[in-house]
Coordinates of C-alpha atoms and ligand atoms in Angstrom, one line a residue:
M1 CA 0.0 0.0 0.0
N2 CA 2.9 2.4 0.8
V3 CA 4.6 1.5 -2.5
R4 CA 1.4 2.5 -4.2
D5 CA 1.0 5.7 -2.3
S6 CA 4.6 6.7 -3.0
E7 CA 3.9 6.1 -6.7
A8 CA 0.8 8.3 -6.7
V9 CA 2.6 11.2 -5.0
S10 CA 5.6 10.8 -7.4
A11 CA 3.1 11.0 -10.3
L12 CA 1.4 14.1 -8.8
L13 CA 4.8 15.8 -8.4
E14 CA 5.8 15.0 -12.0
A15 CA 2.5 16.5 -13.2
A16 CA 3.4 19.6 -11.2
G17 CA 6.7 19.9 -13.1
Y18 CA 9.2 18.1 -10.8
R19 CA 11.6 15.5 -12.2
H20 CA 13.0 12.3 -10.7
A21 CA 16.6 12.8 -9.4
A22 CA 19.0 10.1 -10.6
T23 CA 20.1 9.4 -7.0
E24 CA 19.0 10.4 -3.5
D25 CA 22.0 12.6 -3.1
E26 CA 21.1 14.7 -6.1
A27 CA 17.5 15.2 -5.0
D28 CA 16.5 18.7 -3.9
L29 CA 13.2 17.3 -2.5
V30 CA 13.0 14.0 -0.5
I31 CA 9.8 12.7 1.0
V32 CA 9.9 9.7 3.4
N33 CA 6.9 7.5 3.3
S34 CA 6.4 5.9 6.7
C35 CA 4.7 2.9 8.3
S36 CA 3.5 2.7 11.8
V37 CA 2.7 -1.0 12.0
R38 CA 5.7 -1.8 14.2
E39 CA 7.9 0.5 16.3
K40 CA 11.0 -0.6 14.3
A41 CA 9.5 0.8 11.1
E42 CA 8.9 4.1 12.8
D43 CA 12.4 4.2 14.3
K44 CA 13.9 3.6 10.8
A45 CA 11.9 6.4 9.3
L46 CA 13.0 8.8 12.1
G47 CA 16.6 7.8 11.7
K48 CA 16.4 8.4 8.0
L49 CA 14.7 11.8 8.4
G50 CA 17.5 12.8 10.9
L51 CA 20.2 11.9 8.4
L52 CA 18.3 13.8 5.6
C53 CA 17.8 16.9 7.7
A54 CA 21.5 16.9 8.7
T55 CA 22.3 17.5 5.0
K56 CA 20.4 20.8 5.2
R57 CA 23.5 22.3 6.9
E58 CA 25.3 22.3 3.5
R59 CA 22.1 22.5 1.5
P60 CA 19.7 24.8 3.2
N61 CA 17.3 24.8 0.4
R62 CA 16.8 21.1 0.3
I63 CA 13.2 20.2 1.2
I64 CA 12.6 17.2 3.4
G65 CA 9.0 15.9 4.0
L66 CA 7.2 13.0 5.7
M67 CA 4.1 11.3 4.5
G68 CA 2.1 8.2 5.5
C69 CA 0.9 6.7 8.8
M70 CA 3.6 8.2 11.0
A71 CA 2.8 11.7 10.0
Q72 CA -0.9 10.9 10.7
R73 CA -0.1 9.3 14.1
L74 CA 2.4 11.8 15.5
G75 CA 1.0 15.0 14.2
E76 CA 2.8 18.1 15.7
A77 CA 5.0 15.8 17.9
V78 CA 6.9 14.8 14.8
F79 CA 8.5 18.3 14.6
R80 CA 9.8 17.8 18.1
R81 CA 11.5 14.6 17.0
V82 CA 12.7 16.1 13.7
P83 CA 12.8 19.9 14.1
K84 CA 14.2 20.6 10.6
L85 CA 11.4 18.6 8.9
D86 CA 9.7 20.9 6.4
F87 CA 6.3 19.2 6.2
A88 CA 4.4 16.2 7.4
V89 CA 1.3 15.0 5.6
G90 CA -1.2 12.4 6.9
T91 CA -2.6 9.4 5.1
R92 CA -5.5 10.8 3.1
R93 CA -4.0 14.1 2.2
N94 CA -1.4 13.0 -0.4
G95 CA -3.1 15.2 -3.0
A96 CA -2.0 18.3 -1.0
I97 CA 1.7 17.5 -1.3
P98 CA 2.5 19.5 -4.5
S99 CA 1.0 22.6 -2.9
L100 CA 2.8 22.0 0.4
V101 CA 6.1 21.8 -1.4
K102 CA 5.3 25.2 -3.0
R103 CA 4.6 26.6 0.4
V104 CA 7.9 25.4 1.7
E105 CA 9.6 26.9 -1.4
N106 CA 8.0 30.2 -0.4
G107 CA 9.6 30.0 3.1
E108 CA 7.1 28.2 5.3
R109 CA 8.4 25.5 7.6
N110 CA 7.0 22.7 9.8
I111 CA 3.7 22.5 7.9
L112 CA 1.4 19.8 9.2
E113 CA -1.6 18.3 7.2
Q114 CA -3.6 15.6 8.9
S115 CA -6.8 14.0 7.6
S116 CA -10.0 13.1 9.5
P117 CA -10.8 9.4 9.7
D118 CA -13.6 9.5 7.2
E119 CA -12.2 11.9 4.7
I120 CA -12.6 11.0 1.1
P121 CA -9.5 12.0 -0.8
D122 CA -10.2 14.3 -3.7
A123 CA -6.9 13.8 -5.5
P124 CA -7.0 11.6 -8.6
E125 CA -5.3 8.2 -8.3
A126 CA -2.3 9.2 -10.4
H127 CA 0.0 6.5 -11.8
E128 CA 3.5 6.6 -13.1
D129 CA 4.5 4.7 -16.2
L130 CA 6.1 1.8 -14.4
G131 CA 5.7 -1.1 -16.7
F132 CA 3.2 -3.9 -17.0
S133 CA 2.2 -4.4 -13.3
A134 CA 0.3 -1.9 -11.2
F135 CA -1.3 -1.5 -7.8
V136 CA -4.8 -0.1 -7.6
T137 CA -6.3 1.0 -4.3
I138 CA -9.9 0.0 -4.0
L139 CA -10.5 0.2 -0.3
L140 CA -9.2 2.8 2.2
G141 CA -8.9 2.4 5.9
C142 CA -10.1 -0.4 8.1
N143 CA -13.0 -0.8 10.6
R144 CA -11.9 -4.1 12.1
R145 CA -9.8 -3.0 15.0
C146 CA -7.7 -6.0 15.7
S147 CA -6.3 -5.6 19.2
Y148 CA -2.7 -5.0 18.2
C149 CA -3.2 -2.9 15.2
I150 CA -2.6 0.8 14.6
V151 CA -3.9 0.8 11.0
P152 CA -7.5 1.9 11.9
D153 CA -6.2 4.9 13.8
V154 CA -3.9 6.1 11.1
R155 CA -5.7 5.1 7.9
G156 CA -9.2 6.0 9.0
R157 CA -12.5 4.4 8.5
E158 CA -13.3 1.9 5.7
Y159 CA -14.3 3.5 2.4
S160 CA -14.7 1.7 -0.9
R161 CA -14.0 3.7 -4.1
P162 CA -16.8 3.7 -6.7
A163 CA -16.5 0.8 -9.0
R164 CA -16.8 2.9 -12.1
E165 CA -13.8 5.0 -11.0
I166 CA -11.7 1.9 -10.4
I167 CA -12.6 0.3 -13.8
A168 CA -11.8 3.6 -15.6
E169 CA -8.4 3.7 -13.8
I170 CA -7.6 0.1 -14.8
S171 CA -8.8 0.7 -18.4
A172 CA -6.4 3.6 -18.6
L173 CA -3.6 1.5 -17.1
A174 CA -4.2 -1.3 -19.6
K175 CA -4.0 1.2 -22.5
H176 CA -0.6 2.2 -21.2
G177 CA 0.6 -1.4 -21.3
V178 CA -0.3 -2.7 -17.8
R179 CA -1.1 -6.4 -17.9
E180 CA -1.4 -7.2 -14.2
V181 CA -3.2 -5.4 -11.5
T182 CA -3.2 -6.0 -7.8
L183 CA -6.2 -4.6 -6.0
L184 CA -5.4 -3.2 -2.6
G185 CA -7.2 -2.9 0.7
Q186 CA -6.8 -3.9 4.4
S187 CA -9.7 -6.3 4.2
V188 CA -10.1 -6.2 0.5
M189 CA -13.1 -8.5 0.2
N190 CA -15.1 -6.1 2.4
Y191 CA -15.3 -4.0 -0.8
G192 CA -18.7 -2.3 -1.0
R193 CA -19.9 -3.4 2.4
M194 CA -19.8 0.0 4.1
N195 CA -20.8 2.3 1.3
P196 CA -22.5 1.7 -2.1
V197 CA -20.1 1.3 -5.0
W198 CA -22.4 0.3 -7.9
F199 CA -25.2 2.5 -9.2
D200 CA -28.6 1.7 -10.8
D201 CA -27.4 2.2 -14.3
D202 CA -24.6 -0.3 -14.1
P203 CA -25.1 -3.5 -16.1
P204 CA -26.1 -6.6 -14.1
S205 CA -23.4 -9.2 -13.6
A206 CA -23.1 -11.7 -16.5
G207 CA -22.0 -14.4 -14.0
G208 CA -24.9 -13.6 -11.7
F209 CA -22.6 -12.3 -9.0
K210 CA -24.3 -10.3 -6.2
E211 CA -21.5 -9.4 -3.8
P212 CA -19.8 -6.1 -4.7
F213 CA -16.3 -7.6 -4.6
S214 CA -17.1 -10.5 -6.9
R215 CA -18.8 -8.1 -9.2
L216 CA -15.7 -5.9 -9.2
L217 CA -13.5 -9.0 -10.0
E218 CA -15.8 -9.8 -12.9
A219 CA -15.6 -6.3 -14.3
V220 CA -11.8 -6.0 -13.8
S221 CA -11.1 -9.3 -15.5
A222 CA -13.1 -8.1 -18.5
V223 CA -11.0 -5.0 -19.0
P224 CA -9.3 -5.4 -22.4
G225 CA -5.5 -6.0 -22.0
I226 CA -5.6 -7.1 -18.4
L227 CA -4.2 -10.6 -18.2
R228 CA -3.9 -11.0 -14.4
V229 CA -5.8 -9.8 -11.4
R230 CA -4.6 -10.2 -7.8
F231 CA -5.8 -8.7 -4.6
T232 CA -4.6 -8.3 -1.0
S233 CA -5.1 -8.6 1.9
G234 CA -7.8 -11.1 2.5
H235 CA -9.8 -12.1 5.6
P236 CA -11.4 -15.5 6.0
S237 CA -14.9 -14.0 6.4
G238 CA -14.5 -12.8 2.8
V239 CA -14.0 -16.3 1.4
T240 CA -17.6 -16.8 0.6
D241 CA -19.0 -19.4 -1.8
E242 CA -19.6 -16.7 -4.3
L243 CA -16.0 -15.4 -4.1
V244 CA -14.7 -19.0 -4.6
R245 CA -17.0 -19.3 -7.6
A246 CA -15.7 -16.0 -9.0
M247 CA -12.1 -16.9 -8.5
S248 CA -12.4 -20.3 -10.0
S249 CA -14.6 -19.3 -13.0
L250 CA -13.6 -15.9 -14.1
P251 CA -10.7 -15.6 -16.5
H252 CA -7.5 -13.7 -15.4
I253 CA -8.1 -14.0 -11.7
C254 CA -4.9 -15.5 -10.2
H255 CA -5.2 -18.6 -8.0
H256 CA -3.4 -16.9 -5.2
L257 CA -4.5 -15.1 -2.1
H258 CA -2.6 -13.4 0.7
L259 CA -4.7 -14.4 3.7
P260 CA -3.1 -13.3 7.0
V261 CA -3.7 -15.7 9.8
Q262 CA -1.7 -14.1 12.6
S263 CA -2.0 -17.1 15.0
G264 CA -3.1 -20.7 15.0
S265 CA -4.4 -20.6 18.6
D266 CA -8.1 -19.9 19.3
R267 CA -7.3 -18.2 22.6
I268 CA -4.8 -15.8 20.9
L269 CA -7.1 -15.2 17.9
K270 CA -9.9 -14.2 20.3
S271 CA -7.6 -11.9 22.2
M272 CA -6.5 -10.4 18.9
R273 CA -10.2 -9.9 18.0
R274 CA -9.6 -11.4 14.6
G275 CA -13.2 -12.6 14.2
Y276 CA -12.4 -16.2 13.3
T277 CA -11.2 -19.4 14.9
R278 CA -8.6 -21.8 13.7
A279 CA -11.3 -24.1 12.3
M280 CA -13.0 -21.2 10.4
Y281 CA -9.7 -20.2 8.9
L282 CA -8.8 -23.7 7.8
E283 CA -12.3 -24.1 6.4
A284 CA -11.7 -21.0 4.2
C285 CA -8.4 -22.6 3.0
N286 CA -10.1 -25.9 2.2
K287 CA -12.8 -24.2 0.2
L288 CA -10.2 -22.6 -2.0
Y289 CA -8.0 -25.7 -2.4
T290 CA -11.0 -27.8 -3.2
A291 CA -12.3 -25.5 -5.9
M292 CA -8.8 -24.8 -7.3
P293 CA -6.2 -27.6 -6.7
D294 CA -3.4 -25.3 -7.9
F295 CA -4.3 -22.6 -5.4
V296 CA -1.4 -20.8 -3.5
L297 CA -2.0 -19.3 -0.1
T298 CA 0.4 -16.9 1.6
T299 CA 0.1 -15.3 5.0
D300 CA 1.2 -13.0 7.8
V301 CA 1.9 -14.3 11.3
I302 CA 2.7 -12.4 14.6
V303 CA 5.0 -14.2 17.1
G304 CA 5.2 -13.2 20.7
Y305 CA 1.8 -11.6 21.1
P306 CA 1.2 -10.9 24.9
T307 CA 0.7 -14.1 26.9
E308 CA 1.4 -16.4 23.9
T309 CA 2.7 -19.7 25.4
E310 CA 5.0 -22.2 23.8
A311 CA 2.0 -24.5 23.3
E312 CA 0.1 -21.8 21.5
F313 CA 3.0 -21.0 19.3
E314 CA 3.2 -24.7 18.4
E315 CA -0.5 -24.4 17.3
T316 CA 0.6 -21.7 14.9
R317 CA 3.3 -23.9 13.6
S318 CA 1.0 -26.8 13.0
L319 CA -1.6 -24.6 11.4
M320 CA 1.0 -23.3 8.9
Y321 CA 1.6 -26.9 7.8
E322 CA -2.1 -27.7 7.6
A323 CA -2.8 -24.5 5.5
K324 CA 0.1 -25.4 3.2
F325 CA 1.3 -21.8 3.0
G326 CA 3.5 -21.1 -0.1
N327 CA 5.1 -18.1 1.7
A328 CA 4.8 -16.3 5.0
F329 CA 5.8 -13.0 6.5
I330 CA 6.6 -13.3 10.2
F331 CA 6.3 -10.3 12.5
K332 CA 7.6 -10.0 16.0
Y333 CA 4.8 -8.4 18.1
S334 CA 5.4 -4.7 18.7
P335 CA 3.0 -2.8 21.1
R336 CA 1.5 0.2 19.4
P337 CA 0.4 3.1 21.5
G338 CA -3.3 3.4 22.0
T339 CA -4.2 -0.1 20.7
P340 CA -6.1 -2.5 23.1
S341 CA -3.2 -5.0 23.4
A342 CA -0.8 -2.2 24.3
A343 CA -2.5 -2.3 27.7
M344 CA -1.3 -5.9 28.2
E345 CA 2.2 -6.5 29.3
D346 CA 4.6 -7.3 26.4
D347 CA 5.7 -10.4 28.3
V348 CA 7.3 -12.5 25.6
T349 CA 11.0 -11.6 25.7
D350 CA 12.7 -10.3 22.6
A351 CA 15.0 -13.4 22.6
E352 CA 12.0 -15.7 22.6
K353 CA 10.3 -13.7 19.8
C354 CA 13.5 -14.0 17.7
R355 CA 13.5 -17.8 18.4
R356 CA 9.9 -18.2 17.3
D357 CA 10.5 -16.1 14.3
E358 CA 13.5 -18.2 13.2
V359 CA 11.6 -21.5 13.8
L360 CA 8.7 -20.3 11.6
L361 CA 11.1 -19.1 8.9
E362 CA 13.0 -22.5 8.9
D363 CA 9.6 -24.3 8.7
Q364 CA 8.6 -22.1 5.8
D365 CA 11.8 -22.9 3.9
R366 CA 11.2 -26.6 4.4
R367 CA 7.6 -26.3 3.4
G368 CA 8.3 -24.0 0.5
Q369 CA 10.9 -26.5 -0.8
A370 CA 8.5 -29.5 -0.5
L371 CA 5.5 -27.6 -2.1
N372 CA 7.8 -26.3 -4.9
E373 CA 9.2 -29.8 -5.6
Q374 CA 5.6 -31.0 -6.3
L375 CA 5.7 -28.5 -9.2
V376 CA 8.7 -30.0 -10.9
G377 CA 7.6 -31.3 -14.3
S378 CA 4.5 -29.0 -14.4
I379 CA 4.1 -26.2 -16.9
Q380 CA 3.6 -22.8 -15.3
Q381 CA 2.3 -19.7 -17.0
V382 CA 4.8 -17.0 -16.3
L383 CA 4.3 -13.3 -16.6
V384 CA 7.8 -12.2 -17.8
E385 CA 9.3 -9.4 -15.6
G386 CA 12.8 -9.2 -17.2
R387 CA 16.3 -10.1 -16.3
S388 CA 16.9 -12.2 -13.2
L389 CA 18.4 -10.1 -10.3
R390 CA 21.0 -12.8 -9.6
N391 CA 22.0 -13.8 -13.1
A392 CA 21.5 -11.4 -16.0
A393 CA 21.7 -14.2 -18.5
R394 CA 18.5 -15.6 -17.1
W395 CA 15.1 -14.0 -17.0
S396 CA 12.5 -14.2 -14.4
G397 CA 8.8 -13.7 -13.9
R398 CA 5.9 -14.8 -11.7
S399 CA 3.6 -17.8 -11.9
D400 CA -0.1 -17.5 -11.5
G401 CA 0.5 -18.6 -7.9
N402 CA 2.9 -15.7 -7.5
K403 CA 6.1 -17.8 -7.3
I404 CA 9.3 -16.5 -8.9
V405 CA 10.2 -18.5 -11.9
V406 CA 13.7 -18.3 -13.5
F407 CA 14.4 -19.4 -17.0
E408 CA 16.7 -18.9 -20.1
P409 CA 15.0 -16.6 -22.6
T410 CA 14.9 -16.8 -26.3
P411 CA 15.2 -13.6 -28.4
A412 CA 11.5 -13.7 -29.0
V413 CA 10.6 -13.4 -25.3
R414 CA 9.2 -10.0 -24.3
E415 CA 8.6 -8.4 -20.9
G416 CA 5.0 -8.2 -19.9
T417 CA 3.9 -11.3 -21.9
I418 CA 2.8 -14.6 -20.5
V419 CA 5.0 -17.6 -21.5
P420 CA 4.7 -21.3 -20.6
V421 CA 7.7 -22.6 -18.6
R422 CA 8.3 -26.3 -17.6
I423 CA 9.7 -26.5 -14.1
V424 CA 12.9 -28.5 -13.8
R425 CA 14.2 -27.6 -10.4
A426 CA 12.8 -26.1 -7.1
A427 CA 14.2 -24.0 -4.3
P428 CA 12.2 -22.8 -1.2
Q429 CA 11.4 -19.4 -2.8
T430 CA 12.1 -20.0 -6.5
L431 CA 11.3 -22.3 -9.4
Y432 CA 13.7 -22.9 -12.2
G433 CA 12.5 -24.0 -15.6
E434 CA 12.8 -24.0 -19.4
L435 CA 10.6 -22.3 -22.0
V436 CA 8.1 -24.7 -23.6
Ligands
SAH1 N1 -5.0 -5.7 7.0 C1 -4.1 -6.8 7.0 C2 -2.8 -6.5 7.7 C3 -2.2 -5.2 7.7 S1 -0.8 -4.9 8.7 C4 -4.8 -8.0 7.7 O1 -5.6 -7.8 8.5 O2 -4.4 -9.0 7.5 C5 0.3 -6.1 8.0 C6 0.8 -7.1 9.0 O3 1.5 -6.5 10.0 C7 -0.3 -7.8 9.7 O4 -0.9 -8.9 9.0 C8 0.4 -8.3 11.0 O5 0.9 -9.6 10.8 C9 1.5 -7.3 11.1 N2 1.3 -6.4 12.3 C10 0.3 -5.5 12.5 N3 0.3 -4.9 13.7 C11 1.4 -5.5 14.3 C12 2.0 -5.3 15.6 N4 1.5 -4.4 16.5 N5 3.1 -6.0 15.9 C13 3.6 -6.9 14.9 N6 3.1 -7.1 13.8 C14 2.0 -6.4 13.4
SF4_2 FE1 -5.2 -4.0 11.2 FE2 -6.9 -6.0 11.6 FE3 -7.5 -3.9 10.0 FE4 -5.7 -5.7 9.2 S1 -7.9 -6.1 9.6 S2 -5.5 -3.5 9.1 S3 -4.7 -6.3 11.1 S4 -7.2 -3.8 12.2

């Protein structure tokens, strides 16, 4: 989501006449986009801002700004932490950035812009010309209020963008060569639940879909030029029969879902206020795997949530095997000010959090290797991204299930096209294959 927001701001600034600098050093304007999900992310942003502001001694006209969740969370306090910061702009005010930069150019300092929780941004969702894959925000904010999470405080209340606006945005992207879109939202399948997104004169769904999110998937997959549609993040309550039917029957919808589980223990899930049990979560996974045997699930997990016992951690471990996760992001619990769980003692030691983190990462490597080995001999449809990062003689791309596939290209292979690759070798995070 932050990558997408940065891109939108960059595009707005370009439209206002600014140009990308070749390096950070050369830039006369630097804006740090920040994340508040964990304390470490905030510390990193503060450290970076400190270093950037120190360069103002030699370059007094250099403009340094802060955007994103931290600006929204800290407000005026951010200028006490970073006194030389020129501006800080909260989550739904990105459209104001070009005018804020102008005000700084005219001599103003320490400008703060925060948004209200239910503000609807009026800035267009600008995109840069970044190739064949694009992020598209469809849902802002979050109403769920999981006990540990700062997102609802900093990103505001849930708001779904009108379907017509989203389709128009994706159509324009496709005309510029975009072939893959990833729809973004915190609980993305909640799309259209809090505010209407379709209007009376919109055509009825050809597939008979009634839920707004399934209708949106149908409409996006029908946009000429779009070859792949992904979305993130999911919540098990959104894995309805209709969604499973949409994902398995519509063309271009990838058989992949990022479905954060956070924990495999019912007691911890309840304390986290996630709104599902282990059994409900696994039921959602089974529905997807049954309808689409090639389905790939990825997840987020928090280790060391307050009071998490060794036995409860082991429940998370076993759930991760049962759910057959293709990949997982593991987070060490970090208390966030003002969230319900911050009132609980952060009683799992850092050393223990690190150990649990490593155990899950090792498990994931082993599981990734085993799952990927099952794909040896199969043919994967790969959206070609370009040269492999590790070996420029090879190219890489992503499978439908979002796995990185490395192969040797022929001169005819083009970036942004889908090619069939037979898998010959597997690693935990990567598949190696040859063009068919
Ligand atoms: N909306 C998504 C998650 C957004 S935050 C969802 O509900 O799944 C991204 C991830 O950060 C979360 O899935 C969680 O694993 C992690 N996270 C959020 N708050 C955290 C905290 N206080 N400490 C550690 N990890 C956290
Ligand atoms: Fe945070 Fe929960 Fe909302 Fe995800 S669903 S953003 S974890 S409150």
